[in-house]
C-alpha positions as a Markdown table, in Angstrom:
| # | Residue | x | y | z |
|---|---|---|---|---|
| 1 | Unk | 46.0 | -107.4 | 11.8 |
| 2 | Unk | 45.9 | -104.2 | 9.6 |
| 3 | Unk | 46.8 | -101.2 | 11.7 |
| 4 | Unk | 44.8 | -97.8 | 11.7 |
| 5 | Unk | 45.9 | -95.1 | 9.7 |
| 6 | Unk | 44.3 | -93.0 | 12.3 |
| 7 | Unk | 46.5 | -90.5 | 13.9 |
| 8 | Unk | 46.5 | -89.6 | 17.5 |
| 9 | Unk | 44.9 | -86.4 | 16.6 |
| 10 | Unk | 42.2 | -88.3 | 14.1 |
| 11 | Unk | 41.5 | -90.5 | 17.0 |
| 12 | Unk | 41.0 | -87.9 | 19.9 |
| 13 | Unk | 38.8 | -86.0 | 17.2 |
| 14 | Unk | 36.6 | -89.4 | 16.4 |
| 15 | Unk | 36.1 | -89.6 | 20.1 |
| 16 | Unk | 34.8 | -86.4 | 20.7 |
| 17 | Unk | 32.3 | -87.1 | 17.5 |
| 18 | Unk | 31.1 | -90.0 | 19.0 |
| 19 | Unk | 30.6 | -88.4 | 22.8 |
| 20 | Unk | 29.5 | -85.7 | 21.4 |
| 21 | Unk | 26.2 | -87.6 | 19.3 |
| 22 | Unk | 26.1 | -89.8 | 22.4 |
| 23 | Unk | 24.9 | -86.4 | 24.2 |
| 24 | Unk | 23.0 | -85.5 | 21.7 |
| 25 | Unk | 21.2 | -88.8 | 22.0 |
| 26 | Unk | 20.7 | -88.1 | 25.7 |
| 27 | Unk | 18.9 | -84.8 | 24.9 |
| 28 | Unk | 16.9 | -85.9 | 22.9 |
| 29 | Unk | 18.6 | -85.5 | 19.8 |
| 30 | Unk | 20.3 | -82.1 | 18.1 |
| 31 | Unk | 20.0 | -83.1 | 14.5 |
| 32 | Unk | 16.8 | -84.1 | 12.5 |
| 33 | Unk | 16.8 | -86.3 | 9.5 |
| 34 | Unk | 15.7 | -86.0 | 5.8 |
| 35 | Unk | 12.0 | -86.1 | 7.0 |
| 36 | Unk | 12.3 | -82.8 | 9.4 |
| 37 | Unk | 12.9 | -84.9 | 12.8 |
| 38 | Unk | 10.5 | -85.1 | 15.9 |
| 39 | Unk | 8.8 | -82.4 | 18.1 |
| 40 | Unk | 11.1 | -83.6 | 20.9 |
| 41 | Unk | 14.5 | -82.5 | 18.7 |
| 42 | Unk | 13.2 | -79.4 | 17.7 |
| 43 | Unk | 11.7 | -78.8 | 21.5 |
| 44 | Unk | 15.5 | -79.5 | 22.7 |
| 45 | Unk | 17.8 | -77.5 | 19.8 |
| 46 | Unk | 15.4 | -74.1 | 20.5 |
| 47 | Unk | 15.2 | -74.8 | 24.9 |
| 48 | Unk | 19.1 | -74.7 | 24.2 |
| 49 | Unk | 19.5 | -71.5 | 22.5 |
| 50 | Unk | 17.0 | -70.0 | 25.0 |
| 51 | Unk | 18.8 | -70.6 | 27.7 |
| 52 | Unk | 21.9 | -69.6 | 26.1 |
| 53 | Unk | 20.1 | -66.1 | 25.7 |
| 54 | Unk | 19.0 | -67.0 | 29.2 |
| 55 | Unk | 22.6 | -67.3 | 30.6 |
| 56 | Unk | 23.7 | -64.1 | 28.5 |
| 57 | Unk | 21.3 | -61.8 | 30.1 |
| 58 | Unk | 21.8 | -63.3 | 33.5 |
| 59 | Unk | 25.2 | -62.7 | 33.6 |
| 60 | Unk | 25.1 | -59.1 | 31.8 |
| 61 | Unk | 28.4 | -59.7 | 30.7 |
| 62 | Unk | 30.7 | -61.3 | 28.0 |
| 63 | Unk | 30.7 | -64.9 | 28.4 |
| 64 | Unk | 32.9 | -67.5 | 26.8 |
| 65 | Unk | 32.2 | -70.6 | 25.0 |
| 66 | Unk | 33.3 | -73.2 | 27.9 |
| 67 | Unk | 31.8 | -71.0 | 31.0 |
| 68 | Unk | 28.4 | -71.6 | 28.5 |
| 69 | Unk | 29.0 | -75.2 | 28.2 |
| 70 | Unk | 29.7 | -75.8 | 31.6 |
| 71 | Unk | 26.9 | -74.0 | 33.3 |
| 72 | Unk | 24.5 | -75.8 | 30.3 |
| 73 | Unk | 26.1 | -79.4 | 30.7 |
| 74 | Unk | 26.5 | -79.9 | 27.1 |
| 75 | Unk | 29.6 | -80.2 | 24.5 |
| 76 | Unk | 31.3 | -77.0 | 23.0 |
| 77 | Unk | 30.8 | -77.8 | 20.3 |
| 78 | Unk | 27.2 | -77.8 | 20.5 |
| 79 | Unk | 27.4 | -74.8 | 22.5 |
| 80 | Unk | 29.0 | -73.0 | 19.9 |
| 81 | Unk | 27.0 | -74.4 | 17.1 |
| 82 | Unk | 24.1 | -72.6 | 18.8 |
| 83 | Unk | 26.0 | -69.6 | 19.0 |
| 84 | Unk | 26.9 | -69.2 | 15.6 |
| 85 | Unk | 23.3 | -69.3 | 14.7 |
| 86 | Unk | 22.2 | -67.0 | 16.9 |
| 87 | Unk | 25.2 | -64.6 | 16.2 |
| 88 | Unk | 24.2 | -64.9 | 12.5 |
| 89 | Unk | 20.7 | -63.7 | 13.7 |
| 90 | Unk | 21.6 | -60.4 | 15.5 |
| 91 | Unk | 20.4 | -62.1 | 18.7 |
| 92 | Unk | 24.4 | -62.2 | 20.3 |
| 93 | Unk | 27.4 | -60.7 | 19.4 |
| 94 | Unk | 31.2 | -62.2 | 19.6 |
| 95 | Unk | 33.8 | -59.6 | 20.8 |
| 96 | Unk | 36.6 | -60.4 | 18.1 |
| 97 | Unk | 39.3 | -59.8 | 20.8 |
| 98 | Unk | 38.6 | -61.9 | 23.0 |
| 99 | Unk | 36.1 | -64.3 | 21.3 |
| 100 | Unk | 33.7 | -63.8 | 24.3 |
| 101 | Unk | 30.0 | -63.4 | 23.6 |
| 102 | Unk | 26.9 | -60.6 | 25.0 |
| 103 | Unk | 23.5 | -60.2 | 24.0 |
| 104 | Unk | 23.1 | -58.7 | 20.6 |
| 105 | Unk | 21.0 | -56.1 | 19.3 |
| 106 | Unk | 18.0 | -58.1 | 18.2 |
| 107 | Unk | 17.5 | -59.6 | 21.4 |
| 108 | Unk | 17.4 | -56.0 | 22.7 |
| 109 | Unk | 15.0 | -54.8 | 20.5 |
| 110 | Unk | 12.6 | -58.3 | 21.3 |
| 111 | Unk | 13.0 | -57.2 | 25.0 |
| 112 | Unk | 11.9 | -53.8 | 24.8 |
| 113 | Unk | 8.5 | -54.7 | 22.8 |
| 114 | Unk | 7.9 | -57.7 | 25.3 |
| 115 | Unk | 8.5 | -54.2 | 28.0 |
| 116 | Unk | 6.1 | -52.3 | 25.9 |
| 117 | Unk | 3.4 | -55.1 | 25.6 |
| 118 | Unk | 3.5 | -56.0 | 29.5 |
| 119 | Unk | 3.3 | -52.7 | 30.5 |
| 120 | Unk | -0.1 | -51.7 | 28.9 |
| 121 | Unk | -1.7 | -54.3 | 31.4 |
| 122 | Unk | -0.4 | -52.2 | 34.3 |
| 123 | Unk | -1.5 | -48.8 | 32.0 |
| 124 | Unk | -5.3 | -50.7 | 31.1 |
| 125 | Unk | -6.2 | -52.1 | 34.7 |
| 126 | Unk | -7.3 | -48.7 | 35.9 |
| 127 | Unk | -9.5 | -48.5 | 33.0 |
| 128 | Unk | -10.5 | -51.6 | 33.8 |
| 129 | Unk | -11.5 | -51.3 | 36.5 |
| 130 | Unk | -13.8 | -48.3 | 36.1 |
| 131 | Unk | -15.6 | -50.6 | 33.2 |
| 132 | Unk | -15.5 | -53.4 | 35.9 |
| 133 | Unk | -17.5 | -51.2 | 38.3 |
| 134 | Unk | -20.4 | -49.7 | 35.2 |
| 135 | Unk | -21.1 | -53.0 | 34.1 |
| 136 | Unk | -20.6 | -55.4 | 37.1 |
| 137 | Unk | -18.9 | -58.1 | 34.9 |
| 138 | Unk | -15.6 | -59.7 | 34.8 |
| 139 | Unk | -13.4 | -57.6 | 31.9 |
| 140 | Unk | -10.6 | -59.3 | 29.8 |
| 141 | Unk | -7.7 | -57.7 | 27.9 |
| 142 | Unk | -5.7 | -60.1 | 25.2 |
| 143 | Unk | -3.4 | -60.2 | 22.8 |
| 144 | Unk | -2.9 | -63.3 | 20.4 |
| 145 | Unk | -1.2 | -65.5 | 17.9 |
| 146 | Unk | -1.6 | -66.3 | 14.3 |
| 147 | Unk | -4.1 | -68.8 | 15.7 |
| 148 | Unk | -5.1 | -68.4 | 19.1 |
| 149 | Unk | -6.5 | -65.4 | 21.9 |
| 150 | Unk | -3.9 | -65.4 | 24.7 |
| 151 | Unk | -5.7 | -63.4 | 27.8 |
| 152 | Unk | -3.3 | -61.6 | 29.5 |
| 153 | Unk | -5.2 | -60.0 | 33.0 |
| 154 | Unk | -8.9 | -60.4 | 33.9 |
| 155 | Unk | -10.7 | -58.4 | 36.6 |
| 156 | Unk | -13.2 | -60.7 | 37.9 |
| 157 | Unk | -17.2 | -59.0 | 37.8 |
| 158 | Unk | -19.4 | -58.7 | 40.5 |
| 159 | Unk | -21.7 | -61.5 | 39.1 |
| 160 | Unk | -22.7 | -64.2 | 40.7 |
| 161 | Unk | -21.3 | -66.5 | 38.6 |
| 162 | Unk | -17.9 | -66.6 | 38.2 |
| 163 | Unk | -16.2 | -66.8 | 35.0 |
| 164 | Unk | -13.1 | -68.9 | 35.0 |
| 165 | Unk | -10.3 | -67.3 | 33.4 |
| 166 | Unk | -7.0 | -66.2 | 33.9 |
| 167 | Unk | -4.0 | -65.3 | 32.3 |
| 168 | Unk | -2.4 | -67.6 | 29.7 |
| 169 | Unk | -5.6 | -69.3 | 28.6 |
| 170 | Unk | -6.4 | -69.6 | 24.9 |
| 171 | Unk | -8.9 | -69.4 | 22.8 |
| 172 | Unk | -8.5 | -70.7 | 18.8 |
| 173 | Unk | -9.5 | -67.4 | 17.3 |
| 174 | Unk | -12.6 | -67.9 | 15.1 |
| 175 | Unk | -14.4 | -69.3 | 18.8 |
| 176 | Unk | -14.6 | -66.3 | 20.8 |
| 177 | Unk | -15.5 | -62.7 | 20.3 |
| 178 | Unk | -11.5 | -61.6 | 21.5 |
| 179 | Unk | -10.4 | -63.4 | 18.1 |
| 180 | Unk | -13.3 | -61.7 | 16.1 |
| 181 | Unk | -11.7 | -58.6 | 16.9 |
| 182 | Unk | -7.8 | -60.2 | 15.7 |
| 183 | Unk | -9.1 | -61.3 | 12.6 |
| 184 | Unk | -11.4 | -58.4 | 11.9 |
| 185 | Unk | -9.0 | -55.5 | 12.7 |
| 186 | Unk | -5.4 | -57.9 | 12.1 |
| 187 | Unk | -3.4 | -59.0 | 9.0 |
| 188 | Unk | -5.0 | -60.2 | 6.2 |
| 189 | Unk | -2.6 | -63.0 | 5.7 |
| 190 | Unk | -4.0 | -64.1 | 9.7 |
| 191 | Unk | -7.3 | -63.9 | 8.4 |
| 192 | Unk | -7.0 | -65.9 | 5.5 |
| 193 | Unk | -5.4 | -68.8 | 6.9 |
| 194 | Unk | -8.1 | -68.9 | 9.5 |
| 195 | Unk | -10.6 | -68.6 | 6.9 |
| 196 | Unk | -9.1 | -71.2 | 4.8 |
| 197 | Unk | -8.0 | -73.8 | 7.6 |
| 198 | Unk | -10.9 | -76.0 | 9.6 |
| 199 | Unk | -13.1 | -74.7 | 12.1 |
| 200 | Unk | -14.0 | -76.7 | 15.0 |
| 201 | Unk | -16.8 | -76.7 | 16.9 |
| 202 | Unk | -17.0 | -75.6 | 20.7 |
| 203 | Unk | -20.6 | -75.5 | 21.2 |
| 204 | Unk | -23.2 | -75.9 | 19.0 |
| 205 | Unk | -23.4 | -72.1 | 18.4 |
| 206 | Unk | -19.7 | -71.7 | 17.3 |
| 207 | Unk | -19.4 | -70.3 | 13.6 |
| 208 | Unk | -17.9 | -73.2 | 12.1 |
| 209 | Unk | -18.6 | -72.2 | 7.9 |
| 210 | Unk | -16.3 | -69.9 | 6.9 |
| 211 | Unk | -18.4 | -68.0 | 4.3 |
| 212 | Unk | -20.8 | -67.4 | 8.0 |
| 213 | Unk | -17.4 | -66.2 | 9.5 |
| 214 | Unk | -16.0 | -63.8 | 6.6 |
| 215 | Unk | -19.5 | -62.1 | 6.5 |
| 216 | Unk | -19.7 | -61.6 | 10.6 |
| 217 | Unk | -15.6 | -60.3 | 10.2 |
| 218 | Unk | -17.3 | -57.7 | 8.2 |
| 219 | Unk | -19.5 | -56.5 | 10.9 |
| 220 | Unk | -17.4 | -56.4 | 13.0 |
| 221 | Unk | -15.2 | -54.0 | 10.9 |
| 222 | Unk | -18.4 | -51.6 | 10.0 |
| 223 | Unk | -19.4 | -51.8 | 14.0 |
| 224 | Unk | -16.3 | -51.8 | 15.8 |
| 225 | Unk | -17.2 | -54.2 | 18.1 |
| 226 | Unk | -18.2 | -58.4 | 18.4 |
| 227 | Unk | -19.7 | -60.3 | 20.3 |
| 228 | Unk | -20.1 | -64.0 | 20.7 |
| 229 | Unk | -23.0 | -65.9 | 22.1 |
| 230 | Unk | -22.6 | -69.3 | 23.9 |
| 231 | Unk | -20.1 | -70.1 | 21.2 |
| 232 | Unk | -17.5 | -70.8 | 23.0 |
| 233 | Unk | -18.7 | -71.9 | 26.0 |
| 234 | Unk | -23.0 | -72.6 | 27.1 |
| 235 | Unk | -24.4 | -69.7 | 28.8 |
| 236 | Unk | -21.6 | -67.3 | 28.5 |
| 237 | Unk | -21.7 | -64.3 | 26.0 |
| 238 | Unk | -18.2 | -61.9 | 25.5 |
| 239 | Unk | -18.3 | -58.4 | 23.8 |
| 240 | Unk | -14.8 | -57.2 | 22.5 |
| 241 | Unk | -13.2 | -54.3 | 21.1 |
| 242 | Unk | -10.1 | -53.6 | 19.5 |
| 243 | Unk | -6.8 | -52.1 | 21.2 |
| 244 | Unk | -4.5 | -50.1 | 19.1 |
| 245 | Unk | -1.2 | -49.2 | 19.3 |
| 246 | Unk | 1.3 | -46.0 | 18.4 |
| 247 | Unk | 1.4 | -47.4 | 14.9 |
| 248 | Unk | -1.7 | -47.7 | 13.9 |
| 249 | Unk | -1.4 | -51.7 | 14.2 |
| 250 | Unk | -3.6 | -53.9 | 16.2 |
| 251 | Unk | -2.6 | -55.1 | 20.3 |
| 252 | Unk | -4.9 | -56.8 | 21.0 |
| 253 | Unk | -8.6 | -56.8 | 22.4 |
| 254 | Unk | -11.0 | -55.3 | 25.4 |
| 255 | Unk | -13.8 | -57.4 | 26.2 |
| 256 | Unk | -16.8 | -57.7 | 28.6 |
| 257 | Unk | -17.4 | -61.8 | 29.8 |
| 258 | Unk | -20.8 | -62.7 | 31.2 |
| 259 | Unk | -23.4 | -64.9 | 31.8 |
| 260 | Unk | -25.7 | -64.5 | 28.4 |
| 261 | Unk | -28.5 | -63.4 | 31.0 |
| 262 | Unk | -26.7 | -60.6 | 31.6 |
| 263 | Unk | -25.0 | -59.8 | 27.9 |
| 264 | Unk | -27.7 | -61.4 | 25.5 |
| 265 | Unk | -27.2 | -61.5 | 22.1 |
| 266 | Unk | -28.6 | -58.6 | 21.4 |
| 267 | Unk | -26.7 | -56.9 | 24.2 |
| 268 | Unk | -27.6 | -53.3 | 25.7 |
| 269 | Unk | -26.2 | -50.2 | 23.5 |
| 270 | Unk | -24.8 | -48.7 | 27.0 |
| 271 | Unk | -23.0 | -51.5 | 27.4 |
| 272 | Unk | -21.4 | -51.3 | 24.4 |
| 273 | Unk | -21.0 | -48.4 | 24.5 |
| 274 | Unk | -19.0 | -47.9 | 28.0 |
| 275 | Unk | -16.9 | -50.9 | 26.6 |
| 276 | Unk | -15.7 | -49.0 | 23.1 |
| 277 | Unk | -15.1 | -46.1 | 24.9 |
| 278 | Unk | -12.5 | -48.0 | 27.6 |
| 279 | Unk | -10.9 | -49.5 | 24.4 |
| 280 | Unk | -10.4 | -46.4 | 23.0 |
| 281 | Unk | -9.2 | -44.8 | 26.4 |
| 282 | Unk | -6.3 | -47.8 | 26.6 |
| 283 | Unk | -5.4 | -47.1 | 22.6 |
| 284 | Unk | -4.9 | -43.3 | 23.7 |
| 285 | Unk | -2.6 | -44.6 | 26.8 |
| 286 | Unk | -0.6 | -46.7 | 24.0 |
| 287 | Unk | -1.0 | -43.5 | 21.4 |
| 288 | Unk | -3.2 | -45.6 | 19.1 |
| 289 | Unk | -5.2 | -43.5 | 16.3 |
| 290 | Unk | -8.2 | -44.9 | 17.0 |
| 291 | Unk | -8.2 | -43.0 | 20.6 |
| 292 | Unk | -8.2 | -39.7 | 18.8 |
């Protein structure tokens, strides 16, 4: 039988290949192939990193590559594969010294926007309120994505019907009056793709041709405001207008939700009204020009 040329060291270094892809494999997979890989791979390489960051800030001190590993159950070598990454990014820094690793600048500078976006629900809810109380419906504030509404806090109306929302649910953005405002008042590259991608129908009242869509966007713009009646769901109309920030940039959206008996399509000028000014009273909270 022909021996190995393997060494002792080309051995031990084979083995820790192979338990390494074996944990990989367990995982759910760290690499992807020529085709780009599953969901589930990508899902498991970016949980890692997060909770990498995760550990990082928990610990609010420098942490080493095998105190990582062992408190994520995975190789070092995959621990440290993340870390290079993320160390490339700004998002952690390695003390050359000791080789130890602490949260870098760009993770910093993510946490203090997520600070600055959280904090306007707390500065808008007494706003809120006082809209809550003039128009006796439930009030919304939201942000979004490049495709969807994401409501952040909801003061429930004095209606008696309830709308059910809370925060965290989403909306695509062409469906509701919230994303009228995004893509009216957003970035034109947002706009576009909406424009240009499909648009599926919620009710038979949702704006669903986008030539319909890009006209009403420019209403919006000239008015200030939207609106959007039973199209996203039967019987319930939404007005929305637009929060702005310190930079002149869009956060997201104040809106009135009710049944359409009580905001029709055409819905009352007071109401509108009292709902433009409350936007503009949260944009002068966050500095935004439009609250000058």
């Amino acid at each position: 039988m022909k021996r190995s040329k393997d060494t002792p060291r080309d051995l031990i270094r084979n083995a820790s290949a192979v338990s390494e892809a074996r944990a990989e494999h367990a995982e759910g997979g760290e690499r992807s192939d020529a085709s780009g890989g599953d969901e589930l791979n990508t899902s498991s390489t970016s949980v890692i990193s997060l909770r990498i960051l995760e550990l990082l800030a928990e610990r609010n001190a420098e942490c080493g590559v095998t105190h990582l590993a062992e408190a994520l159950g995975v190789p070092k070598a995959r621990v440290h594969r993340h870390l290079t990454a993320l160390r490339q990014e700004g998002y952690v820094v390695q003390n050359p010294r000791t080789s130890r690793y602490r949260i870098g600048w760009r993770l910093f500078l993510l946490g203090q926007k997520l600070v600055k976006q959280f904090d306007v629900v707390g500065l808008a809810r007494p706003v809120m309120e006082e809209l809550r109380d003039a128009v006796g419906q439930t009030i919304v504030i939201s942000s979004f994505t490049e495709t969807d509404v994401v409501v952040l806090d909801v003061m429930r109306g004095r209606s008696p019907l309830e709308i059910l929302l809370h925060p965290g649910t989403q909306f695509k953005l062409h469906s509701v009056a919230q994303g009228k405002i995004a893509l009216a008042f957003g970035a034109q590259e947002r706009r576009d793709a909406v424009l240009a991608g499909p648009l599926d129908a919620c009710t038979p009242h949702t704006i669903t041709d986008a030539m319909r869509l890009s006209h009403e966007l420019a209403l919006v713009r000239e008015r200030g405001w939207a609106d959007a009646p039973e199209e996203v769901f039967l019987g319930v109309n939404a007005l929305a207008a637009p929060i702005i920030q310190d930079d002149g940039s869009l956060f997201g959206t104040l809106a009135i939700v009710g049944s359409i008996h009580y905001l029709p399509a055409h819905p009352n000028p007071q109401t509108v009204a009292a709902l433009t000014d409350a936007a503009r009273r949260i944009s002068r909270l966050l500095g935004g020009a439009r609250g000058d």
